[in-house]
mmCIF file of C-alpha atoms in Angstrom:
data_model
loop_
_atom_site.group_PDB
_atom_site.id
_atom_site.type_symbol
_atom_site.label_atom_id
_atom_site.label_comp_id
_atom_site.label_asym_id
_atom_site.label_seq_id
_atom_site.Cartn_x
_atom_site.Cartn_y
_atom_site.Cartn_z
ATOM 1 C CA MET A 1 2.444 10.469 -0.325
ATOM 2 C CA ALA A 2 2.789 10.425 3.470
ATOM 3 C CA VAL A 3 -0.848 9.468 3.903
ATOM 4 C CA SER A 4 -0.406 6.725 1.300
ATOM 5 C CA LEU A 5 2.575 5.257 3.164
ATOM 6 C CA LEU A 6 0.759 5.290 6.490
ATOM 7 C CA SER A 7 -2.256 3.557 4.966
ATOM 8 C CA HIS A 8 -0.322 0.450 3.917
ATOM 9 C CA GLU A 9 -1.384 -2.876 5.375
ATOM 10 C CA LEU A 10 0.883 -5.845 6.061
ATOM 11 C CA SER A 11 -0.703 -7.711 3.156
ATOM 12 C CA ASP A 12 1.194 -5.259 0.920
ATOM 13 C CA LEU A 13 4.501 -6.379 2.461
ATOM 14 C CA CYS A 14 3.596 -10.061 2.173
ATOM 15 C CA LEU A 15 3.381 -10.090 -1.612
ATOM 16 C CA GLY A 16 5.744 -12.750 -2.905
ATOM 17 C CA LYS A 17 6.676 -14.007 0.547
ATOM 18 C CA PRO A 18 7.014 -17.800 0.713
ATOM 19 C CA ALA A 19 4.877 -19.855 3.059
ATOM 20 C CA LEU A 20 6.521 -20.756 6.346
ATOM 21 C CA ARG A 21 8.165 -24.115 6.793
ATOM 22 C CA SER A 22 6.842 -25.385 10.060
ATOM 23 C CA LEU A 23 7.376 -28.102 12.647
ATOM 24 C CA SER A 24 5.241 -29.334 15.492
ATOM 25 C CA ILE A 25 6.423 -28.458 18.971
ATOM 26 C CA THR A 26 6.627 -32.208 19.622
ATOM 27 C CA SER A 27 9.293 -32.674 16.905
ATOM 28 C CA THR A 28 12.844 -33.523 17.923
ATOM 29 C CA ILE A 29 15.878 -31.283 17.593
ATOM 30 C CA ALA A 30 17.250 -33.720 15.008
ATOM 31 C CA GLU A 31 14.113 -33.248 12.891
ATOM 32 C CA ALA A 32 14.487 -29.476 13.154
ATOM 33 C CA LEU A 33 18.119 -29.769 12.036
ATOM 34 C CA GLU A 34 17.079 -31.765 8.994
ATOM 35 C CA VAL A 35 14.605 -29.065 7.971
ATOM 36 C CA LEU A 36 17.115 -26.255 8.571
ATOM 37 C CA LYS A 37 19.811 -27.927 6.505
ATOM 38 C CA THR A 38 17.497 -28.240 3.514
ATOM 39 C CA SER A 39 15.865 -24.824 3.809
ATOM 40 C CA ASP A 40 16.649 -21.446 2.291
ATOM 41 C CA ASP A 41 15.609 -19.831 5.569
ATOM 42 C CA ASN A 42 17.808 -19.651 8.656
ATOM 43 C CA PHE A 43 14.787 -20.307 10.885
ATOM 44 C CA VAL A 44 12.006 -22.852 11.060
ATOM 45 C CA SER A 45 8.723 -21.951 12.746
ATOM 46 C CA ILE A 46 7.498 -24.091 15.630
ATOM 47 C CA TRP A 47 3.763 -24.647 16.004
ATOM 48 C CA ASN A 48 1.515 -25.786 18.780
ATOM 49 C CA CYS A 49 -0.604 -27.901 16.465
ATOM 50 C CA ASP A 50 -4.234 -28.743 16.983
ATOM 51 C CA ASP A 51 -6.731 -30.827 15.057
ATOM 52 C CA ASP A 52 -8.602 -27.588 14.501
ATOM 53 C CA GLU A 53 -6.325 -25.521 12.267
ATOM 54 C CA CYS A 54 -7.909 -22.325 13.604
ATOM 55 C CA CYS A 55 -6.347 -23.101 16.989
ATOM 56 C CA SER A 56 -2.857 -23.846 15.670
ATOM 57 C CA ARG A 57 -0.390 -21.144 16.668
ATOM 58 C CA CYS A 58 3.232 -20.392 15.925
ATOM 59 C CA VAL A 59 4.874 -20.418 19.351
ATOM 60 C CA GLY A 60 8.465 -19.748 18.373
ATOM 61 C CA LYS A 61 11.286 -20.282 15.927
ATOM 62 C CA VAL A 62 14.615 -22.082 16.029
ATOM 63 C CA CYS A 63 17.800 -21.929 14.010
ATOM 64 C CA ILE A 64 21.065 -23.833 13.981
ATOM 65 C CA VAL A 65 22.517 -21.316 16.460
ATOM 66 C CA ASP A 66 19.971 -22.494 19.034
ATOM 67 C CA VAL A 67 21.182 -26.041 18.482
ATOM 68 C CA ILE A 68 24.850 -25.035 18.694
ATOM 69 C CA CYS A 69 24.381 -23.255 22.020
ATOM 70 C CA TYR A 70 22.323 -26.165 23.346
ATOM 71 C CA LEU A 71 25.012 -28.683 22.415
ATOM 72 C CA CYS A 72 27.652 -26.542 24.145
ATOM 73 C CA LYS A 73 26.264 -27.632 27.494
ATOM 74 C CA ASP A 74 28.688 -30.129 29.035
ATOM 75 C CA GLU A 75 26.089 -32.869 29.418
ATOM 76 C CA ASN A 76 25.155 -32.577 25.735
ATOM 77 C CA LEU A 77 28.756 -32.603 24.523
ATOM 78 C CA VAL A 78 29.150 -35.979 26.198
ATOM 79 C CA SER A 79 26.335 -37.466 24.118
ATOM 80 C CA PRO A 80 25.117 -35.271 21.239
ATOM 81 C CA SER A 81 23.058 -38.120 19.785
ATOM 82 C CA ILE A 82 20.907 -38.232 22.907
ATOM 83 C CA ALA A 83 20.664 -34.439 23.078
ATOM 84 C CA LEU A 84 19.392 -34.278 19.487
ATOM 85 C CA LYS A 85 16.535 -36.627 20.376
ATOM 86 C CA GLN A 86 15.101 -34.079 22.805
ATOM 87 C CA PRO A 87 11.939 -32.162 21.807
ATOM 88 C CA VAL A 88 12.577 -28.956 19.935
ATOM 89 C CA SER A 89 10.618 -27.113 22.635
ATOM 90 C CA VAL A 90 13.735 -27.128 24.866
ATOM 91 C CA LEU A 91 15.344 -24.670 22.433
ATOM 92 C CA LEU A 92 12.609 -22.050 22.603
ATOM 93 C CA PRO A 93 13.506 -18.946 24.651
ATOM 94 C CA LYS A 94 11.307 -18.267 27.670
ATOM 95 C CA ILE A 95 10.570 -14.740 26.465
ATOM 96 C CA PRO A 96 6.940 -13.886 25.661
ATOM 97 C CA GLY A 97 5.994 -11.819 22.642
ATOM 98 C CA LEU A 98 8.832 -12.736 20.264
ATOM 99 C CA ILE A 99 6.354 -14.178 17.754
ATOM 100 C CA ILE A 100 3.029 -12.371 17.243
ATOM 101 C CA HIS A 101 0.089 -13.426 15.051
ATOM 102 C CA VAL A 102 -1.479 -10.521 13.174
ATOM 103 C CA GLU A 103 -4.089 -10.114 10.460
ATOM 104 C CA PRO A 104 -3.210 -9.056 6.889
ATOM 105 C CA SER A 105 -5.158 -5.847 7.554
ATOM 106 C CA CYS A 106 -2.752 -4.858 10.338
ATOM 107 C CA SER A 107 -1.344 -1.419 9.531
ATOM 108 C CA LEU A 108 2.302 -0.592 8.971
ATOM 109 C CA LEU A 109 2.249 1.623 12.051
ATOM 110 C CA GLU A 110 0.836 -1.159 14.200
ATOM 111 C CA ALA A 111 3.499 -3.544 12.906
ATOM 112 C CA ILE A 112 6.304 -1.128 13.766
ATOM 113 C CA ASP A 113 4.877 -0.644 17.255
ATOM 114 C CA LEU A 114 4.768 -4.408 17.814
ATOM 115 C CA ILE A 115 8.398 -4.759 16.745
ATOM 116 C CA LEU A 116 9.461 -1.898 18.997
ATOM 117 C CA GLU A 117 7.672 -3.684 21.846
ATOM 118 C CA GLY A 118 9.903 -6.720 21.285
ATOM 119 C CA ALA A 119 8.341 -8.831 18.540
ATOM 120 C CA GLN A 120 10.912 -10.469 16.260
ATOM 121 C CA ASN A 121 8.484 -11.866 13.717
ATOM 122 C CA LEU A 122 4.897 -11.105 12.762
ATOM 123 C CA VAL A 123 3.029 -14.169 11.506
ATOM 124 C CA VAL A 124 0.563 -13.210 8.782
ATOM 125 C CA PRO A 125 -2.008 -15.419 6.990
ATOM 126 C CA ILE A 126 -1.382 -15.524 3.259
ATOM 127 C CA LYS A 127 -4.471 -14.541 1.310
ATOM 128 C CA THR A 128 -5.457 -17.381 -1.016
ATOM 129 C CA LYS A 129 -8.306 -17.825 -3.413
ATOM 130 C CA VAL A 130 -10.825 -20.452 -2.328
ATOM 131 C CA PHE A 131 -12.688 -22.112 -5.190
ATOM 132 C CA ASN A 132 -16.260 -23.338 -4.721
ATOM 133 C CA ASN A 133 -16.088 -21.984 -1.171
ATOM 134 C CA LYS A 134 -14.519 -25.256 -0.100
ATOM 135 C CA ARG A 135 -11.235 -25.965 1.629
ATOM 136 C CA SER A 136 -9.801 -29.425 2.046
ATOM 137 C CA LYS A 137 -9.787 -30.564 5.652
ATOM 138 C CA GLN A 138 -6.133 -31.541 5.266
ATOM 139 C CA GLN A 139 -5.175 -28.220 3.677
ATOM 140 C CA GLN A 140 -3.679 -25.938 6.287
ATOM 141 C CA LYS A 141 -4.011 -22.193 5.973
ATOM 142 C CA PRO A 142 -0.608 -20.885 4.728
ATOM 143 C CA PHE A 143 1.269 -18.261 6.712
ATOM 144 C CA CYS A 144 4.305 -16.120 6.113
ATOM 145 C CA TRP A 145 6.186 -13.946 8.545
ATOM 146 C CA LEU A 146 7.636 -10.486 8.493
ATOM 147 C CA ALA A 147 10.779 -9.396 10.315
ATOM 148 C CA GLN A 148 12.498 -6.075 10.997
ATOM 149 C CA GLU A 149 14.389 -6.390 7.734
ATOM 150 C CA ASP A 150 11.155 -6.561 5.744
ATOM 151 C CA ILE A 151 9.870 -3.372 7.373
ATOM 152 C CA ILE A 152 13.141 -1.492 6.827
ATOM 153 C CA ARG A 153 13.342 -2.652 3.207
ATOM 154 C CA PHE A 154 9.781 -1.445 2.592
ATOM 155 C CA LEU A 155 10.472 1.938 4.226
ATOM 156 C CA LEU A 156 13.577 2.425 2.077
ATOM 157 C CA SER A 157 11.360 2.448 -1.003
ATOM 158 C CA SER A 158 9.855 5.697 0.344
ATOM 159 C CA ILE A 159 12.899 7.073 2.144
ATOM 160 C CA GLY A 160 12.438 10.487 0.554
ATOM 161 C CA LEU A 161 9.387 11.016 2.756
ATOM 162 C CA PHE A 162 11.626 11.011 5.818
ATOM 163 C CA SER A 163 13.804 13.896 4.679
ATOM 164 C CA PRO A 164 15.688 15.558 6.271
ATOM 165 C CA ILE A 165 15.883 12.944 9.056
ATOM 166 C CA SER A 166 17.128 10.258 6.670
ATOM 167 C CA SER A 167 20.179 12.395 5.844
ATOM 168 C CA PHE A 168 21.036 13.117 9.487
ATOM 169 C CA SER A 169 23.999 11.283 10.977
ATOM 170 C CA ILE A 170 23.374 8.428 13.379
ATOM 171 C CA ASP A 171 25.365 10.414 15.931
ATOM 172 C CA THR A 172 23.039 13.410 15.566
ATOM 173 C CA LEU A 173 19.998 11.141 15.860
ATOM 174 C CA ASN A 174 21.482 9.644 19.039
ATOM 175 C CA ILE A 175 20.795 6.042 18.014
ATOM 176 C CA ILE A 176 24.271 4.599 18.632
ATOM 177 C CA SER A 177 24.086 2.169 21.523
ATOM 178 C CA PRO A 178 27.330 1.896 23.543
ATOM 179 C CA ASN A 179 26.031 -1.254 25.248
ATOM 180 C CA THR A 180 27.661 -3.878 23.065
ATOM 181 C CA LEU A 181 28.350 -7.572 23.540
ATOM 182 C CA THR A 182 32.116 -8.029 23.313
ATOM 183 C CA ILE A 183 34.850 -10.582 23.868
ATOM 184 C CA GLU A 184 38.633 -10.188 23.589
ATOM 185 C CA TYR A 185 40.213 -12.040 20.695
ATOM 186 C CA HIS A 186 42.518 -14.167 22.875
ATOM 187 C CA SER A 187 39.712 -15.275 25.214
ATOM 188 C CA PRO A 188 38.209 -18.768 24.915
ATOM 189 C CA ALA A 189 35.295 -18.733 22.508
ATOM 190 C CA SER A 190 33.321 -20.652 25.125
ATOM 191 C CA ALA A 191 33.226 -17.455 27.185
ATOM 192 C CA ALA A 192 31.013 -15.963 24.461
ATOM 193 C CA ILE A 193 28.318 -18.675 24.460
ATOM 194 C CA GLY A 194 25.995 -16.691 26.728
ATOM 195 C CA ALA A 195 26.577 -13.539 24.670
ATOM 196 C CA ILE A 196 25.838 -15.431 21.443
ATOM 197 C CA SER A 197 22.510 -16.632 22.856
ATOM 198 C CA ARG A 198 21.675 -13.097 23.914
ATOM 199 C CA ALA A 199 22.720 -11.691 20.532
ATOM 200 C CA LEU A 200 20.410 -14.169 18.828
ATOM 201 C CA VAL A 201 17.459 -12.891 20.860
ATOM 202 C CA GLU A 202 18.463 -9.244 20.421
ATOM 203 C CA GLN A 203 19.222 -9.788 16.709
ATOM 204 C CA SER A 204 22.698 -8.338 17.108
ATOM 205 C CA SER A 205 26.193 -9.809 17.354
ATOM 206 C CA VAL A 206 29.271 -10.270 19.549
ATOM 207 C CA ALA A 207 32.186 -7.952 18.777
ATOM 208 C CA VAL A 208 35.695 -9.414 18.960
ATOM 209 C CA VAL A 209 38.068 -6.726 20.217
ATOM 210 C CA ASP A 210 41.575 -6.270 21.573
ATOM 211 C CA SER A 211 42.487 -4.835 24.972
ATOM 212 C CA GLU A 212 42.047 -1.282 23.618
ATOM 213 C CA ARG A 213 38.575 -2.040 22.193
ATOM 214 C CA THR A 214 39.793 -2.038 18.620
ATOM 215 C CA LEU A 215 37.256 -3.952 16.569
ATOM 216 C CA ILE A 216 38.855 -7.015 15.008
ATOM 217 C CA GLY A 217 35.831 -8.980 13.859
ATOM 218 C CA GLU A 218 32.668 -10.538 15.170
ATOM 219 C CA ILE A 219 31.033 -13.792 16.192
ATOM 220 C CA SER A 220 27.643 -13.337 14.636
ATOM 221 C CA PRO A 221 24.552 -15.535 14.895
ATOM 222 C CA PHE A 222 23.988 -14.677 11.225
ATOM 223 C CA THR A 223 27.325 -16.337 10.385
ATOM 224 C CA LEU A 224 26.864 -19.276 12.751
ATOM 225 C CA ALA A 225 23.462 -19.961 11.210
ATOM 226 C CA CYS A 226 25.240 -20.918 7.972
ATOM 227 C CA CYS A 227 27.300 -23.587 9.737
ATOM 228 C CA ASP A 228 26.181 -26.872 11.230
ATOM 229 C CA GLU A 229 25.742 -28.125 14.783
ATOM 230 C CA THR A 230 29.331 -29.402 15.090
ATOM 231 C CA VAL A 231 30.505 -25.799 15.488
ATOM 232 C CA ALA A 232 29.628 -26.424 19.142
ATOM 233 C CA ALA A 233 32.882 -28.410 19.317
ATOM 234 C CA ALA A 234 34.856 -25.425 18.012
ATOM 235 C CA LEU A 235 33.089 -23.071 20.412
ATOM 236 C CA LYS A 236 34.169 -25.214 23.344
ATOM 237 C CA THR A 237 37.783 -25.685 22.270
ATOM 238 C CA LEU A 238 39.066 -22.677 20.303
ATOM 239 C CA SER A 239 39.916 -19.064 21.092
ATOM 240 C CA SER A 240 37.627 -16.334 19.791
ATOM 241 C CA MET A 241 40.115 -15.424 17.061
ATOM 242 C CA ASP A 242 40.438 -19.028 15.933
ATOM 243 C CA LEU A 243 36.673 -19.451 15.976
ATOM 244 C CA MET A 244 36.313 -16.538 13.542
ATOM 245 C CA ALA A 245 38.735 -18.290 11.203
ATOM 246 C CA TYR A 246 36.884 -21.568 11.706
ATOM 247 C CA ILE A 247 33.465 -20.233 10.699
ATOM 248 C CA ASP A 248 34.751 -17.834 8.055
ATOM 249 C CA CYS A 249 34.073 -18.644 4.382
ATOM 250 C CA GLY A 250 31.544 -21.263 5.418
ATOM 251 C CA GLY A 251 34.073 -23.862 6.533
ATOM 252 C CA PRO A 252 37.202 -24.432 8.630
ATOM 253 C CA PRO A 253 40.819 -24.899 7.531
ATOM 254 C CA GLU A 254 42.173 -28.389 8.091
ATOM 255 C CA GLU A 255 44.619 -27.217 10.746
ATOM 256 C CA LEU A 256 41.836 -25.958 13.015
ATOM 257 C CA VAL A 257 39.815 -29.138 12.458
ATOM 258 C CA LYS A 258 42.789 -31.082 13.823
ATOM 259 C CA VAL A 259 43.056 -28.719 16.810
ATOM 260 C CA VAL A 260 39.380 -29.195 17.656
ATOM 261 C CA SER A 261 39.650 -32.980 17.359
ATOM 262 C CA ALA A 262 42.730 -33.073 19.571
ATOM 263 C CA LYS A 263 41.145 -30.931 22.282
ATOM 264 C CA LEU A 264 37.934 -32.950 22.265
ATOM 265 C CA LYS A 265 39.991 -36.080 22.761
ATOM 266 C CA GLU A 266 42.039 -34.391 25.496
ATOM 267 C CA LYS A 267 38.852 -33.412 27.369
ATOM 268 C CA ASN A 268 37.346 -36.897 26.923
ATOM 269 C CA MET A 269 34.371 -35.494 25.025
ATOM 270 C CA ASN A 270 34.125 -38.741 23.078
ATOM 271 C CA GLY A 271 30.494 -38.337 22.059
ATOM 272 C CA MET A 272 31.080 -34.986 20.395
ATOM 273 C CA LEU A 273 34.401 -36.212 18.985
ATOM 274 C CA GLN A 274 32.620 -39.038 17.208
ATOM 275 C CA HIS A 275 29.847 -36.728 15.959
ATOM 276 C CA PHE A 276 32.449 -34.164 14.840
ATOM 277 C CA THR A 277 34.611 -36.739 13.069
ATOM 278 C CA VAL A 278 31.689 -38.192 11.141
ATOM 279 C CA SER A 279 30.557 -34.709 10.094
ATOM 280 C CA MET A 280 34.018 -33.698 8.892
ATOM 281 C CA SER A 281 34.460 -36.955 6.978
ATOM 282 C CA CYS A 282 31.227 -36.162 5.148
ATOM 283 C CA GLY A 283 32.526 -32.758 4.085
ATOM 284 C CA GLY A 284 31.682 -30.666 7.154
ATOM 285 C CA PHE A 285 29.146 -27.875 6.887
ATOM 286 C CA SER A 286 30.292 -26.601 3.511
ATOM 287 C CA SER A 287 32.367 -27.347 0.491
ATOM 288 C CA SER A 288 35.301 -25.517 2.018
ATOM 289 C CA SER A 289 38.973 -26.119 1.291
ATOM 290 C CA SER A 290 40.331 -29.533 2.151
ATOM 291 C CA SER A 291 43.791 -28.250 2.920
ATOM 292 C CA ASP A 292 45.408 -25.196 4.440
ATOM 293 C CA GLU A 293 47.108 -24.434 1.142
ATOM 294 C CA GLU A 294 43.807 -24.371 -0.714
ATOM 295 C CA TYR A 295 42.253 -22.380 2.098
ATOM 296 C CA SER A 296 44.996 -19.753 2.004
ATOM 297 C CA SER A 297 44.928 -19.391 -1.749
ATOM 298 C CA SER A 298 41.159 -19.288 -2.022
ATOM 299 C CA SER A 299 39.630 -16.076 -3.300
ATOM 300 C CA MET A 300 37.508 -16.132 -0.134
ATOM 301 C CA ALA A 301 40.364 -16.637 2.319
ATOM 302 C CA VAL A 302 40.068 -15.220 5.823
ATOM 303 C CA GLN A 303 40.905 -11.546 5.978
ATOM 304 C CA VAL A 304 40.394 -10.761 9.647
ATOM 305 C CA SER A 305 42.197 -7.517 10.245
ATOM 306 C CA PRO A 306 42.373 -5.079 13.147
ATOM 307 C CA PHE A 307 41.841 -2.294 10.619
ATOM 308 C CA PRO A 308 38.708 -3.065 8.624
ATOM 309 C CA ARG A 309 37.696 -0.419 6.147
ATOM 310 C CA PRO A 310 34.419 1.306 6.955
ATOM 311 C CA GLY A 311 31.645 0.128 4.698
ATOM 312 C CA ARG A 312 33.702 -2.685 3.266
ATOM 313 C CA ILE A 313 31.568 -5.340 1.572
ATOM 314 C CA SER A 314 32.968 -8.386 3.288
ATOM 315 C CA ARG A 315 30.280 -11.019 2.957
ATOM 316 C CA SER A 316 28.838 -12.880 0.029
ATOM 317 C CA MET A 317 25.155 -12.046 0.326
ATOM 318 C CA SER A 318 22.019 -12.785 -1.629
ATOM 319 C CA TYR A 319 18.363 -13.343 -0.958
ATOM 320 C CA SER A 320 19.247 -16.943 -0.179
ATOM 321 C CA ALA A 321 19.772 -17.098 3.566
ATOM 322 C CA ARG A 322 22.049 -20.098 3.091
ATOM 323 C CA MET A 323 24.733 -18.068 1.322
ATOM 324 C CA VAL A 324 28.149 -18.038 2.958
ATOM 325 C CA ARG A 325 28.768 -15.246 5.436
ATOM 326 C CA ARG A 326 32.086 -14.054 6.789
ATOM 327 C CA SER A 327 33.345 -13.006 10.191
ATOM 328 C CA GLU A 328 34.571 -9.578 9.144
ATOM 329 C CA ALA A 329 32.349 -6.998 10.799
ATOM 330 C CA ILE A 330 30.143 -4.566 8.876
ATOM 331 C CA VAL A 331 31.057 -1.084 10.093
ATOM 332 C CA CYS A 332 30.206 2.593 9.728
ATOM 333 C CA HIS A 333 31.232 5.877 11.371
ATOM 334 C CA PRO A 334 29.297 8.093 13.802
ATOM 335 C CA LYS A 335 28.832 10.646 11.011
ATOM 336 C CA SER A 336 27.305 8.119 8.609
ATOM 337 C CA SER A 337 23.777 9.076 7.594
ATOM 338 C CA LEU A 338 20.737 7.095 8.673
ATOM 339 C CA VAL A 339 19.847 6.110 5.107
ATOM 340 C CA ALA A 340 23.422 5.000 4.383
ATOM 341 C CA VAL A 341 23.450 2.719 7.430
ATOM 342 C CA MET A 342 20.015 1.317 6.578
ATOM 343 C CA ILE A 343 21.174 0.475 3.056
ATOM 344 C CA GLN A 344 24.407 -1.006 4.374
ATOM 345 C CA ALA A 345 22.597 -3.358 6.751
ATOM 346 C CA ILE A 346 20.065 -4.406 4.118
ATOM 347 C CA ALA A 347 22.822 -5.047 1.565
ATOM 348 C CA HIS A 348 24.612 -7.399 3.951
ATOM 349 C CA ARG A 349 21.454 -9.076 5.267
ATOM 350 C CA VAL A 350 22.187 -8.187 8.908
ATOM 351 C CA ASN A 351 20.083 -6.359 11.496
ATOM 352 C CA TYR A 352 22.854 -4.124 12.805
ATOM 353 C CA VAL A 353 25.992 -2.180 11.881
ATOM 354 C CA TRP A 354 28.988 -1.649 14.160
ATOM 355 C CA VAL A 355 30.064 1.956 14.704
ATOM 356 C CA ILE A 356 33.798 2.686 14.873
ATOM 357 C CA GLU A 357 36.116 5.701 14.970
ATOM 358 C CA GLU A 358 38.830 6.352 12.377
ATOM 359 C CA ASP A 359 41.290 4.317 14.459
ATOM 360 C CA CYS A 360 38.842 1.379 14.423
ATOM 361 C CA SER A 361 38.040 1.687 18.126
ATOM 362 C CA LEU A 362 34.543 0.447 18.860
ATOM 363 C CA VAL A 363 31.983 3.163 19.582
ATOM 364 C CA GLY A 364 28.825 1.086 19.658
ATOM 365 C CA ILE A 365 26.187 -0.536 17.504
ATOM 366 C CA VAL A 366 23.134 0.617 15.531
ATOM 367 C CA THR A 367 20.307 -1.879 15.085
ATOM 368 C CA PHE A 368 17.172 -2.009 12.970
ATOM 369 C CA SER A 369 15.206 -1.449 16.158
ATOM 370 C CA ASP A 370 17.096 1.830 16.746
ATOM 371 C CA MET A 371 16.367 2.902 13.174
ATOM 372 C CA LEU A 372 12.683 2.040 13.475
ATOM 373 C CA LYS A 373 12.371 4.177 16.605
ATOM 374 C CA VAL A 374 13.520 7.215 14.645
ATOM 375 C CA VAL A 375 11.209 6.417 11.753
ATOM 376 C CA ARG A 376 8.287 5.869 14.116
ATOM 377 C CA GLU A 377 8.851 9.257 15.736
ATOM 378 C CA SER A 378 8.926 10.916 12.328
ATOM 379 C CA PHE A 379 5.520 9.386 11.543
ATOM 380 C CA GLU A 380 4.025 11.642 14.202
ATOM 381 C CA THR A 381 4.849 14.691 12.076
ATOM 382 C CA MET A 382 3.601 13.005 8.885
ATOM 383 C CA ALA A 383 0.173 12.071 10.205
#
């Protein structure tokens, strides 16, 4: 069984994966937004296209969070319409190795090593049947990509092979990282913009805490990715606590929309005010409540609490990445087992789980990368 697991190739993990939606690196941010808003994926791949398809390479990926953080720059808030005409290349992080091209024959071990070295996505050619040994000149070779979640999900199908490590607590395995991105709930949300950008790269999140480091909620790139670009206005005008309420349930209550509009007007951010007003008049970024009364009575009303229950299922998840996500943090305890935390993260479609004590004080965070390190080490004894 162990030998069988180690012999798997990435082509085995690619079965059923959809082909990537792609954009040329010369496309505009507005064009990327259009693709993202009509896609079931939170990311769109960016390609350095060439007339010779063999030379075309995926050079990065962007999501709505990239656009939000970009629009939060003062010069872009003044004129969002001009900012959105910029090439999508300005959104790509200047970090090498985030996207790696690999062959379908790449082994599972090699894939895990690449991810542990910093790769976020592995771009894999999709094997297709070619009839008459001919391929249309216009027909591009399809690709899919694999992420940490795909690897973890695949490993869970054989979790018994990792016994007894899989039953050990995350505390015992020493994979709880105390180095978390945090912001106090009363602080301006704008103070978290840099942390949000970093969390996007690290595939983690920003914890919202009180002065005693009690975990209240989170500002997660996974949640922001389900919003639209006008959340930049809320990021620049609201407190962290209000921002959680704004992005919760997929849409803001009317009262906070009015607050954002008033503050944009007060700061003379007329360009963003106009963009924001038009967006809200068209229904905003979701079919959320149109009044505070509806919002409060909704079965998905905000439930941000300083005392979240460990393991509470607080987000509406599915295999559609466009499903609504909530701001209530996914948590576990130091004594939670590795397999329990893996399942918890997979169930909520996030790459991390916050670790708290019984009094809800923040201990740290466990990420897929931390879990993969443990699994990779256990492979040494299986080989």
